[in-house]
Tab-separated table of C-alpha atoms in Angstrom:
chain	number	residue	atom	x	y	z
A	1	MET	CA	-17.933	8.725	-20.952
A	2	GLY	CA	-21.093	7.668	-22.783
A	3	GLY	CA	-19.432	8.449	-26.120
A	4	ASN	CA	-16.466	6.282	-25.173
A	5	ILE	CA	-18.797	3.387	-24.377
A	6	ILE	CA	-20.555	3.655	-27.730
A	7	ARG	CA	-17.244	3.844	-29.600
A	8	GLY	CA	-15.972	0.885	-27.573
A	9	ARG	CA	-19.024	-1.166	-28.524
A	10	VAL	CA	-18.538	-0.342	-32.222
A	11	TRP	CA	-14.865	-1.329	-32.130
A	12	GLN	CA	-15.712	-4.497	-30.212
A	13	ARG	CA	-18.255	-5.633	-32.796
A	14	LEU	CA	-15.886	-4.717	-35.606
A	15	GLY	CA	-13.187	-6.789	-33.916
A	16	VAL	CA	-15.489	-9.828	-33.766
A	17	LEU	CA	-16.347	-9.423	-37.441
A	18	VAL	CA	-12.702	-9.147	-38.495
A	19	ALA	CA	-11.652	-12.096	-36.302
A	20	VAL	CA	-14.358	-14.306	-37.835
A	21	LEU	CA	-13.617	-13.203	-41.397
A	22	ILE	CA	-9.858	-13.860	-41.192
A	23	PRO	CA	-10.066	-17.693	-41.417
A	24	VAL	CA	-12.770	-17.482	-44.109
A	25	VAL	CA	-10.564	-15.277	-46.268
A	26	PHE	CA	-7.592	-17.568	-45.573
A	27	VAL	CA	-9.447	-20.699	-46.690
A	28	ILE	CA	-10.767	-18.982	-49.826
A	29	ALA	CA	-7.226	-17.860	-50.685
A	30	LEU	CA	-5.914	-21.428	-50.333
A	31	LEU	CA	-8.654	-22.825	-52.552
A	32	ALA	CA	-8.193	-20.080	-55.143
A	33	ARG	CA	-4.435	-20.807	-55.387
A	34	ASP	CA	-5.101	-24.540	-55.681
A	35	VAL	CA	-2.582	-25.276	-52.911
A	36	ASP	CA	-2.274	-28.903	-51.819
A	37	GLY	CA	-3.458	-28.439	-48.262
A	38	PHE	CA	-2.013	-26.573	-45.323
A	39	ALA	CA	0.209	-27.620	-42.420
A	40	PHE	CA	0.419	-26.105	-38.948
A	41	THR	CA	4.084	-25.383	-38.487
A	42	PRO	CA	5.264	-23.922	-35.142
A	43	ARG	CA	4.878	-20.408	-36.534
A	44	TRP	CA	1.376	-20.987	-37.890
A	45	SER	CA	0.378	-22.801	-34.701
A	46	ALA	CA	1.373	-19.746	-32.651
A	47	VAL	CA	-0.597	-17.463	-34.989
A	48	PHE	CA	-3.625	-19.740	-34.756
A	49	ALA	CA	-3.464	-19.946	-30.947
A	50	ALA	CA	-3.292	-16.154	-30.634
A	51	TRP	CA	-6.162	-15.721	-33.122
A	52	ALA	CA	-8.308	-18.362	-31.400
A	53	LEU	CA	-7.907	-16.810	-27.945
A	54	LEU	CA	-8.605	-13.324	-29.306
A	55	THR	CA	-11.707	-14.490	-31.153
A	56	ILE	CA	-13.064	-16.440	-28.192
A	57	THR	CA	-12.503	-13.435	-25.911
A	58	LEU	CA	-14.238	-11.030	-28.288
A	59	VAL	CA	-17.209	-13.350	-28.832
A	60	LEU	CA	-17.627	-13.986	-25.106
A	61	ASP	CA	-17.334	-10.256	-24.446
A	62	MET	CA	-20.128	-9.563	-26.912
A	63	LEU	CA	-22.340	-12.298	-25.458
A	64	VAL	CA	-21.830	-11.100	-21.876
A	65	ARG	CA	-22.635	-7.535	-22.906
A	66	LEU	CA	-25.798	-8.616	-24.716
A	67	GLN	CA	-26.996	-10.817	-21.855
A	68	ALA	CA	-25.995	-8.866	-18.752
A	69	ASP	CA	-24.907	-5.358	-19.748
A	70	GLU	CA	-27.342	-4.485	-22.518
A	71	SER	CA	-28.772	-1.494	-20.644
A	72	VAL	CA	-25.471	-0.020	-19.434
A	73	GLU	CA	-25.158	2.414	-22.352
A	74	LYS	CA	-28.689	3.718	-21.815
A	75	THR	CA	-28.081	4.120	-18.084
A	76	VAL	CA	-24.872	6.114	-18.560
A	77	ARG	CA	-26.430	8.341	-21.215
A	78	ALA	CA	-29.475	9.044	-19.034
A	79	ALA	CA	-27.434	9.758	-15.906
A	80	ALA	CA	-25.688	12.905	-17.188
A	81	PRO	CA	-28.831	14.993	-17.922
A	82	GLN	CA	-30.406	13.827	-14.648
A	83	VAL	CA	-27.365	15.031	-12.682
A	84	GLU	CA	-27.365	18.343	-14.556
A	85	ALA	CA	-31.079	18.880	-13.914
A	86	ALA	CA	-30.667	18.111	-10.190
A	87	ARG	CA	-27.702	20.504	-9.905
A	88	ASN	CA	-29.612	23.279	-11.664
A	89	ALA	CA	-32.630	22.750	-9.416
A	90	ALA	CA	-30.448	22.949	-6.298
A	91	GLY	CA	-28.794	26.089	-7.668
A	92	ASP	CA	-32.148	27.732	-8.344
A	93	ILE	CA	-33.298	27.021	-4.784
A	94	ALA	CA	-30.063	28.513	-3.439
A	95	ASP	CA	-30.680	31.614	-5.583
A	96	ALA	CA	-34.190	31.890	-4.166
A	97	ALA	CA	-32.887	31.662	-0.595
A	98	ARG	CA	-30.276	34.310	-1.358
A	99	ALA	CA	-32.892	36.592	-2.935
A	100	GLY	CA	-35.037	36.234	0.164
A	101	GLY	CA	-32.257	37.639	2.312
A	102	GLY	CA	-31.205	34.340	3.849
A	103	ALA	CA	-27.890	32.480	3.789
A	104	ALA	CA	-27.858	29.944	0.985
A	105	ALA	CA	-25.519	27.617	2.910
A	106	THR	CA	-27.954	27.126	5.799
A	107	ASP	CA	-31.260	27.099	3.889
A	108	ALA	CA	-33.101	23.819	4.594
A	109	ASP	CA	-34.615	23.571	1.107
A	110	ALA	CA	-31.244	24.209	-0.520
A	111	GLN	CA	-29.665	21.494	1.628
A	112	ALA	CA	-32.378	18.993	0.697
A	113	ALA	CA	-32.025	19.797	-3.005
A	114	SER	CA	-28.256	19.440	-2.700
A	115	LYS	CA	-28.622	15.931	-1.264
A	116	VAL	CA	-30.730	14.965	-4.280
A	117	ALA	CA	-28.101	16.348	-6.650
A	118	VAL	CA	-25.217	14.581	-4.884
A	119	SER	CA	-27.217	11.348	-4.805
A	120	ALA	CA	-27.745	11.627	-8.567
A	121	THR	CA	-23.988	12.141	-8.977
A	122	ALA	CA	-23.321	8.966	-6.969
A	123	GLU	CA	-25.739	7.026	-9.164
A	124	GLN	CA	-23.960	8.363	-12.249
A	125	ALA	CA	-20.617	7.215	-10.806
A	126	ALA	CA	-22.039	3.728	-10.183
A	127	ALA	CA	-23.276	3.560	-13.781
A	128	GLN	CA	-19.861	4.612	-15.079
A	129	VAL	CA	-18.168	1.896	-13.017
A	130	ARG	CA	-20.600	-0.681	-14.373
A	131	ALA	CA	-19.832	0.507	-17.897
A	132	ARG	CA	-16.107	0.160	-17.309
A	133	ARG	CA	-16.648	-3.416	-16.066
A	134	ALA	CA	-18.976	-4.364	-18.929
A	135	GLY	CA	-18.338	-7.591	-20.790
A	136	MET	CA	-15.094	-9.490	-20.210
A	137	LYS	CA	-13.469	-6.393	-18.707
A	138	SER	CA	-14.847	-7.406	-15.319
A	139	LEU	CA	-12.163	-10.138	-15.326
A	140	VAL	CA	-9.524	-7.451	-14.716
A	141	ILE	CA	-11.553	-4.474	-13.387
A	142	GLY	CA	-12.533	-4.396	-9.729
A	143	SER	CA	-15.854	-3.347	-8.229
A	144	ASP	CA	-14.539	0.209	-7.786
A	145	GLY	CA	-13.848	0.593	-11.523
A	146	ARG	CA	-10.048	0.362	-11.163
A	147	ALA	CA	-7.780	-2.213	-12.759
A	148	SER	CA	-7.137	-4.962	-10.186
A	149	THR	CA	-3.486	-6.003	-9.809
A	150	SER	CA	-4.396	-9.452	-8.495
A	151	LYS	CA	-7.067	-10.097	-11.139
A	152	VAL	CA	-4.724	-9.128	-13.973
A	153	GLN	CA	-2.050	-11.582	-12.792
A	154	ALA	CA	-4.583	-14.425	-12.600
A	155	VAL	CA	-5.953	-13.648	-16.082
A	156	LEU	CA	-2.478	-13.398	-17.649
A	157	TRP	CA	-1.438	-16.825	-16.336
A	158	THR	CA	-4.766	-18.333	-17.400
A	159	TYR	CA	-4.279	-17.075	-20.950
A	160	ALA	CA	-0.640	-18.233	-20.956
A	161	VAL	CA	-1.629	-21.834	-20.209
A	162	LEU	CA	-4.565	-21.677	-22.643
A	163	PHE	CA	-2.162	-20.466	-25.356
A	164	THR	CA	0.132	-23.485	-24.869
A	165	LEU	CA	-2.792	-25.927	-24.977
A	166	VAL	CA	-4.299	-24.446	-28.146
A	167	TYR	CA	-0.832	-24.317	-29.727
A	168	MET	CA	-0.179	-27.998	-29.027
A	169	SER	CA	-3.655	-29.047	-30.178
A	170	VAL	CA	-2.934	-27.889	-33.745
A	171	LEU	CA	0.853	-28.268	-34.047
A	172	GLY	CA	1.693	-30.641	-36.902
A	173	ARG	CA	-1.915	-30.949	-38.068
A	174	ARG	CA	-2.649	-30.807	-41.808
A	175	LEU	CA	-5.753	-29.548	-43.615
A	176	PHE	CA	-7.256	-30.320	-47.041
A	177	GLY	CA	-5.329	-33.494	-47.741
A	178	GLY	CA	-2.147	-32.343	-46.033
A	179	LEU	CA	0.822	-30.423	-47.314
A	180	ASP	CA	4.077	-32.325	-46.956
A	181	THR	CA	5.906	-29.479	-45.286
A	182	PRO	CA	9.446	-30.485	-44.264
A	183	GLY	CA	9.680	-31.211	-40.566
A	184	VAL	CA	5.932	-31.248	-39.857
A	185	ARG	CA	5.603	-35.037	-39.794
A	186	ARG	CA	8.020	-35.345	-36.885
A	187	TYR	CA	5.594	-33.709	-34.507
A	188	GLY	CA	3.105	-36.577	-34.650
A	189	ASP	CA	0.471	-36.092	-31.962
A	190	ALA	CA	2.005	-33.035	-30.318
A	191	MET	CA	-0.789	-32.630	-27.784
A	192	LYS	CA	-0.416	-36.205	-26.514
A	193	GLU	CA	3.370	-35.879	-26.205
A	194	PHE	CA	2.969	-32.556	-24.411
A	195	LEU	CA	0.480	-33.937	-21.885
A	196	ASP	CA	2.408	-37.184	-21.375
A	197	ALA	CA	5.362	-35.115	-20.132
A	198	GLY	CA	3.382	-34.671	-16.937
A	199	PHE	CA	2.295	-31.710	-14.855
A	200	ARG	CA	5.160	-29.941	-13.141
A	201	PRO	CA	4.526	-29.382	-9.410
A	202	GLU	CA	5.703	-25.764	-9.524
A	203	TYR	CA	2.668	-24.851	-11.639
A	204	ILE	CA	0.406	-25.563	-8.689
A	205	ALA	CA	2.016	-22.565	-7.018
A	206	LEU	CA	2.537	-20.609	-10.220
A	207	LEU	CA	-1.105	-20.832	-11.287
A	208	GLY	CA	-2.589	-21.131	-7.815
A	209	LEU	CA	-0.911	-18.107	-6.226
A	210	PRO	CA	-2.297	-15.443	-8.620
A	211	ILE	CA	-5.781	-16.987	-8.488
A	212	ALA	CA	-5.644	-17.430	-4.713
A	213	GLY	CA	-4.308	-13.878	-4.453
A	214	ALA	CA	-7.209	-12.499	-6.481
A	215	VAL	CA	-9.795	-14.451	-4.462
A	216	ALA	CA	-8.196	-13.589	-1.118
A	217	ALA	CA	-7.809	-9.897	-2.009
A	218	LYS	CA	-11.464	-9.702	-3.020
A	219	GLY	CA	-12.531	-11.424	0.206
A	220	ILE	CA	-10.397	-9.136	2.387
A	221	ILE	CA	-11.577	-5.933	0.737
A	222	SER	CA	-15.230	-7.022	0.637
A	223	GLY	CA	-15.098	-7.851	4.350
A	224	LYS	CA	-13.511	-4.535	5.267
A	225	VAL	CA	-16.059	-2.617	3.187
A	226	ALA	CA	-18.927	-4.531	4.807
A	227	ASN	CA	-17.503	-3.839	8.276
A	228	GLU	CA	-17.001	-0.156	7.369
A	229	GLN	CA	-13.250	-0.404	7.915
A	230	ILE	CA	-12.522	1.055	4.486
A	231	VAL	CA	-14.463	2.836	1.767
A	232	LYS	CA	-13.804	2.019	-1.889
A	233	THR	CA	-14.725	5.153	-3.775
A	234	PRO	CA	-15.670	4.563	-7.425
A	235	ASP	CA	-13.248	5.590	-10.148
A	236	THR	CA	-15.124	7.814	-12.609
A	237	SER	CA	-12.109	8.928	-14.642
A	238	GLU	CA	-11.908	8.364	-18.383
A	239	PRO	CA	-10.961	4.724	-19.030
A	240	GLY	CA	-7.973	3.773	-21.148
A	241	VAL	CA	-5.137	1.280	-21.471
A	242	GLY	CA	-2.572	3.750	-20.132
A	243	ARG	CA	-4.648	4.522	-17.057
A	244	GLY	CA	-5.290	0.832	-16.470
A	245	LEU	CA	-1.563	0.049	-16.566
A	246	ALA	CA	-0.885	2.854	-14.100
A	247	GLU	CA	-3.541	1.452	-11.744
A	248	LEU	CA	-1.719	-1.897	-11.662
A	249	VAL	CA	1.206	-0.347	-9.758
A	250	SER	CA	-0.654	2.273	-7.725
A	251	GLY	CA	-3.047	2.340	-4.800
A	252	ASP	CA	-6.561	3.727	-4.536
A	253	LYS	CA	-5.177	7.217	-3.897
A	254	GLY	CA	-3.439	7.218	-7.289
A	255	GLN	CA	0.086	7.065	-5.862
A	256	ALA	CA	2.636	4.416	-6.853
A	257	ASP	CA	2.600	1.538	-4.378
A	258	LEU	CA	5.750	-0.555	-3.788
A	259	LEU	CA	3.955	-3.828	-3.020
A	260	ASP	CA	1.617	-3.493	-6.000
A	261	PHE	CA	4.647	-2.797	-8.200
A	262	GLN	CA	6.546	-5.826	-6.842
A	263	TYR	CA	3.548	-8.105	-7.279
A	264	ALA	CA	3.036	-7.018	-10.893
A	265	ALA	CA	6.744	-6.856	-11.824
A	266	PHE	CA	7.844	-10.248	-10.455
A	267	ASN	CA	4.867	-12.015	-12.015
A	268	LEU	CA	5.472	-10.331	-15.377
A	269	VAL	CA	9.158	-11.331	-15.335
A	270	THR	CA	8.157	-14.916	-14.546
A	271	LEU	CA	5.575	-14.827	-17.341
A	272	MET	CA	8.179	-13.518	-19.814
A	273	TYR	CA	10.543	-16.333	-18.818
A	274	PHE	CA	7.696	-18.843	-19.299
A	275	PHE	CA	7.076	-17.712	-22.901
A	276	ILE	CA	10.770	-17.489	-23.793
A	277	ILE	CA	11.461	-21.035	-22.593
A	278	PHE	CA	8.281	-22.334	-24.209
A	279	ALA	CA	9.166	-20.748	-27.557
A	280	THR	CA	12.718	-22.162	-27.535
A	281	THR	CA	12.024	-25.648	-26.122
A	282	SER	CA	8.490	-27.003	-25.733
A	283	ALA	CA	7.164	-25.304	-28.864
A	284	ILE	CA	9.731	-27.259	-30.882
A	285	GLU	CA	9.899	-30.411	-28.744
A	286	PRO	CA	6.399	-31.029	-27.283
A	287	SER	CA	7.668	-34.001	-25.271
A	288	LYS	CA	9.453	-31.557	-22.923
A	289	GLY	CA	6.086	-30.430	-21.559
A	290	LEU	CA	5.538	-27.186	-19.705
A	291	PRO	CA	8.661	-25.040	-19.165
A	292	THR	CA	10.565	-25.536	-15.936
A	293	ILE	CA	10.380	-22.388	-13.802
A	294	PRO	CA	13.435	-21.710	-11.588
A	295	ALA	CA	12.912	-21.776	-7.840
A	296	THR	CA	14.195	-18.189	-7.579
A	297	LEU	CA	11.425	-16.820	-9.800
A	298	LEU	CA	8.840	-18.934	-8.004
A	299	SER	CA	10.014	-17.582	-4.661
A	300	LEU	CA	9.922	-13.973	-5.820
A	301	ALA	CA	6.428	-14.383	-7.266
A	302	GLY	CA	5.245	-16.144	-4.105
A	303	VAL	CA	6.724	-13.648	-1.657
A	304	SER	CA	5.365	-10.671	-3.602
A	305	THR	CA	1.897	-12.280	-3.609
A	306	LEU	CA	1.959	-12.840	0.151
A	307	ALA	CA	3.226	-9.288	0.764
A	308	TYR	CA	0.423	-7.922	-1.449
A	309	LEU	CA	-2.196	-9.859	0.537
A	310	ALA	CA	-0.664	-8.741	3.843
A	311	LYS	CA	-0.978	-5.140	2.687
A	312	LYS	CA	-4.644	-5.699	1.839
A	313	GLN	CA	-5.235	-7.231	5.259
A	314	LEU	CA	-3.646	-4.278	7.055
A	315	GLU	CA	-5.250	-1.661	4.822
A	316	THR	CA	-7.565	0.725	6.630
A	317	GLY	CA	-9.100	4.082	5.931
A	318	LEU	CA	-12.574	5.507	5.637
A	319	ALA	CA	-12.364	7.938	2.761
A	320	PRO	CA	-14.639	10.981	3.108
A	321	VAL	CA	-18.044	10.683	1.468
A	322	VAL	CA	-19.989	13.850	0.602
A	323	THR	CA	-23.796	13.747	0.806
A	324	SER	CA	-24.587	17.444	0.227
A	325	VAL	CA	-22.922	20.726	-0.703
A	326	THR	CA	-24.813	23.936	0.060
A	327	PRO	CA	-25.134	26.059	-1.939
A	328	MET	CA	-24.774	24.106	-5.188
A	329	ARG	CA	-24.501	27.436	-7.023
A	330	VAL	CA	-21.872	29.594	-5.335
A	331	ARG	CA	-21.717	33.335	-5.923
A	332	LEU	CA	-18.229	34.424	-4.967
A	333	GLY	CA	-18.152	37.817	-3.307
A	334	THR	CA	-21.691	37.313	-2.014
A	335	ASP	CA	-21.842	33.920	-0.288
A	336	ARG	CA	-19.790	33.877	2.884
A	337	GLU	CA	-19.437	30.154	3.390
A	338	ILE	CA	-20.157	26.738	1.958
A	339	LEU	CA	-21.493	23.832	4.035
A	340	ILE	CA	-20.475	20.267	3.179
A	341	THR	CA	-22.145	17.333	4.925
A	342	GLY	CA	-21.313	13.658	4.759
A	343	GLU	CA	-19.264	11.167	6.731
A	344	GLY	CA	-15.648	10.173	7.213
A	345	PHE	CA	-14.385	13.752	7.608
A	346	HIS	CA	-11.756	12.518	10.032
A	347	ALA	CA	-9.303	14.824	11.740
A	348	GLN	CA	-7.027	14.392	14.735
A	349	GLY	CA	-8.784	15.644	17.841
A	350	ARG	CA	-11.913	16.347	15.752
A	351	ALA	CA	-10.375	19.615	14.614
A	352	ALA	CA	-8.928	20.536	11.239
A	353	THR	CA	-5.195	19.859	10.883
A	354	THR	CA	-2.750	21.050	8.257
A	355	PHE	CA	-3.580	17.900	6.266
A	356	ASN	CA	-7.330	18.449	6.234
A	357	GLN	CA	-8.476	20.379	3.194
A	358	VAL	CA	-11.499	21.543	1.296
A	359	LEU	CA	-10.586	22.055	-2.348
A	360	LEU	CA	-12.808	24.106	-4.640
A	361	ASP	CA	-11.725	23.894	-8.256
A	362	GLY	CA	-8.294	22.831	-7.007
A	363	ARG	CA	-7.939	25.778	-4.618
A	364	PRO	CA	-7.919	25.235	-0.824
A	365	LEU	CA	-10.553	27.096	1.175
A	366	PRO	CA	-10.135	28.260	4.775
A	367	VAL	CA	-12.096	26.027	7.156
A	368	ARG	CA	-14.201	27.629	9.897
A	369	GLU	CA	-15.589	24.447	11.414
A	370	TRP	CA	-14.603	20.782	10.958
A	371	ALA	CA	-16.660	17.886	12.338
A	372	PRO	CA	-16.796	14.163	11.385
A	373	THR	CA	-20.055	14.691	9.476
A	374	SER	CA	-19.883	18.331	8.360
A	375	VAL	CA	-17.381	20.944	7.262
A	376	THR	CA	-17.928	24.667	6.895
A	377	ALA	CA	-15.501	26.404	4.560
A	378	VAL	CA	-15.112	30.160	4.134
A	379	LEU	CA	-15.510	31.806	0.728
A	380	PRO	CA	-13.915	35.104	-0.367
A	381	THR	CA	-16.308	37.976	0.313
A	382	ASN	CA	-16.451	41.751	-0.105
A	383	VAL	CA	-14.385	41.578	-3.290
A	384	ASP	CA	-15.358	42.451	-6.832
A	385	ARG	CA	-14.928	40.420	-10.006
A	386	LYS	CA	-11.609	42.024	-10.909
A	387	ALA	CA	-10.123	41.245	-7.495
A	388	LEU	CA	-11.351	37.653	-7.659
A	389	GLU	CA	-9.849	37.163	-11.124
A	390	ALA	CA	-6.582	38.622	-9.847
A	391	LEU	CA	-6.617	35.951	-7.148
A	392	GLY	CA	-7.069	33.282	-9.811
A	393	TRP	CA	-10.784	32.589	-9.429
A	394	LYS	CA	-12.812	31.875	-12.550
A	395	ALA	CA	-16.456	31.225	-13.264
A	396	ASN	CA	-16.939	27.478	-13.711
A	397	PRO	CA	-20.322	25.733	-14.006
A	398	ALA	CA	-18.669	22.372	-13.231
A	399	ALA	CA	-16.180	23.255	-10.493
A	400	GLU	CA	-15.171	20.259	-8.376
A	401	ILE	CA	-15.250	20.310	-4.594
A	402	ILE	CA	-13.259	17.673	-2.679
A	403	VAL	CA	-12.826	17.030	1.039
A	404	ARG	CA	-9.528	15.531	2.250
A	405	ASP	CA	-9.115	13.956	5.682
A	406	ASP	CA	-5.980	13.927	7.819
A	407	THR	CA	-4.604	10.851	6.005
A	408	GLY	CA	-4.768	12.469	2.583
A	409	SER	CA	-7.790	10.453	1.425
A	410	GLY	CA	-10.101	12.512	-0.735
A	411	SER	CA	-13.826	12.269	-1.278
A	412	PRO	CA	-15.272	11.696	-4.757
A	413	ALA	CA	-15.501	15.063	-6.485
A	414	VAL	CA	-18.863	16.828	-6.442
A	415	LYS	CA	-19.483	19.375	-9.183
A	416	ILE	CA	-21.020	22.743	-8.303
A	417	ASP	CA	-21.626	25.974	-10.187
A	418	VAL	CA	-19.169	28.750	-9.276
A	419	GLN	CA	-20.134	32.249	-10.439
A	420	LEU	CA	-18.342	35.570	-10.227
A	421	PRO	CA	-20.048	38.911	-9.437
């Protein structure tokens, strides 16, 4: 992920440079062609508004990164070798316990070293989340590193209104003496005409609902986390636009969520209608003011927002959290069991159900003992390398172990070293 951050920073700075150079090149081209000024027609006004918002966003993103997130790259880069060193140290201690004739899973030193390694992994995850939220991305990325459905809606509507204001502020304006473009003079003071049309009452709901939804959702989730009603596990997956879009219509477990989908879909349809009406009416006749939004679309957007907030209010679930895995270096065929400690290992009747699982490298392990704070899983023993490979096991120095509770919630993956005889 560190490489992605560095590449992202390079592209971000390049974007700022290009955005700043575009108007300079444009002005030089006008002067070189000896053109008698320039007029902001509706088309050029739209281009300018889009460019201005993009440039402002990129510049602010760079400033926020320089002021508040300057050390995030260094932190992420340093975290990986620290986690690897802690895992290797825990593995070496497990090897020493095994060589001494003891059980690696129950060795006190191995358990202590494992806690250090898992703690380092958690710190790495926190650094990755901070990197994903660096700069202006925190406007749409939540504290768990996932794209926030409510934040995205609020940001989209904010940019939509900003676009109309910037568009109207330049529509009909002329530069360098003014070019008598046909039809430009009729716009007069477009901004004044646009504002004189008045503020339509429906925009109080249209703009207020997404913002209120984002604030309320944050307050609900923060309260539940503080009261230990839910656990928001950090998302350490590779960031990307595609993944972010998928997170808009899915829950924390990665499954599509109906209420998230409705909230995003109805607001996007309303936003599309807003731009279509603006482009065909207000953009040409500023005196018409902001587009009129039908009551049906307002109702759908409002109901979906309230349903989304109701879901957040009713949301519960303490996802499992792993604090140690012993041994951190597993020798299949030799080690008989693996001990996982933590919290939130919930199961009906405090006993493992068919829904409770311990997954090692994607493969379920038989569970010998299941408690709310510890799980003991059984490893294949008394088998040679050939038999293990026939069963599908492979040596993997970064095998992931995950604990799932009886609701299907999974713990953040912890990487361990799996070795074959």
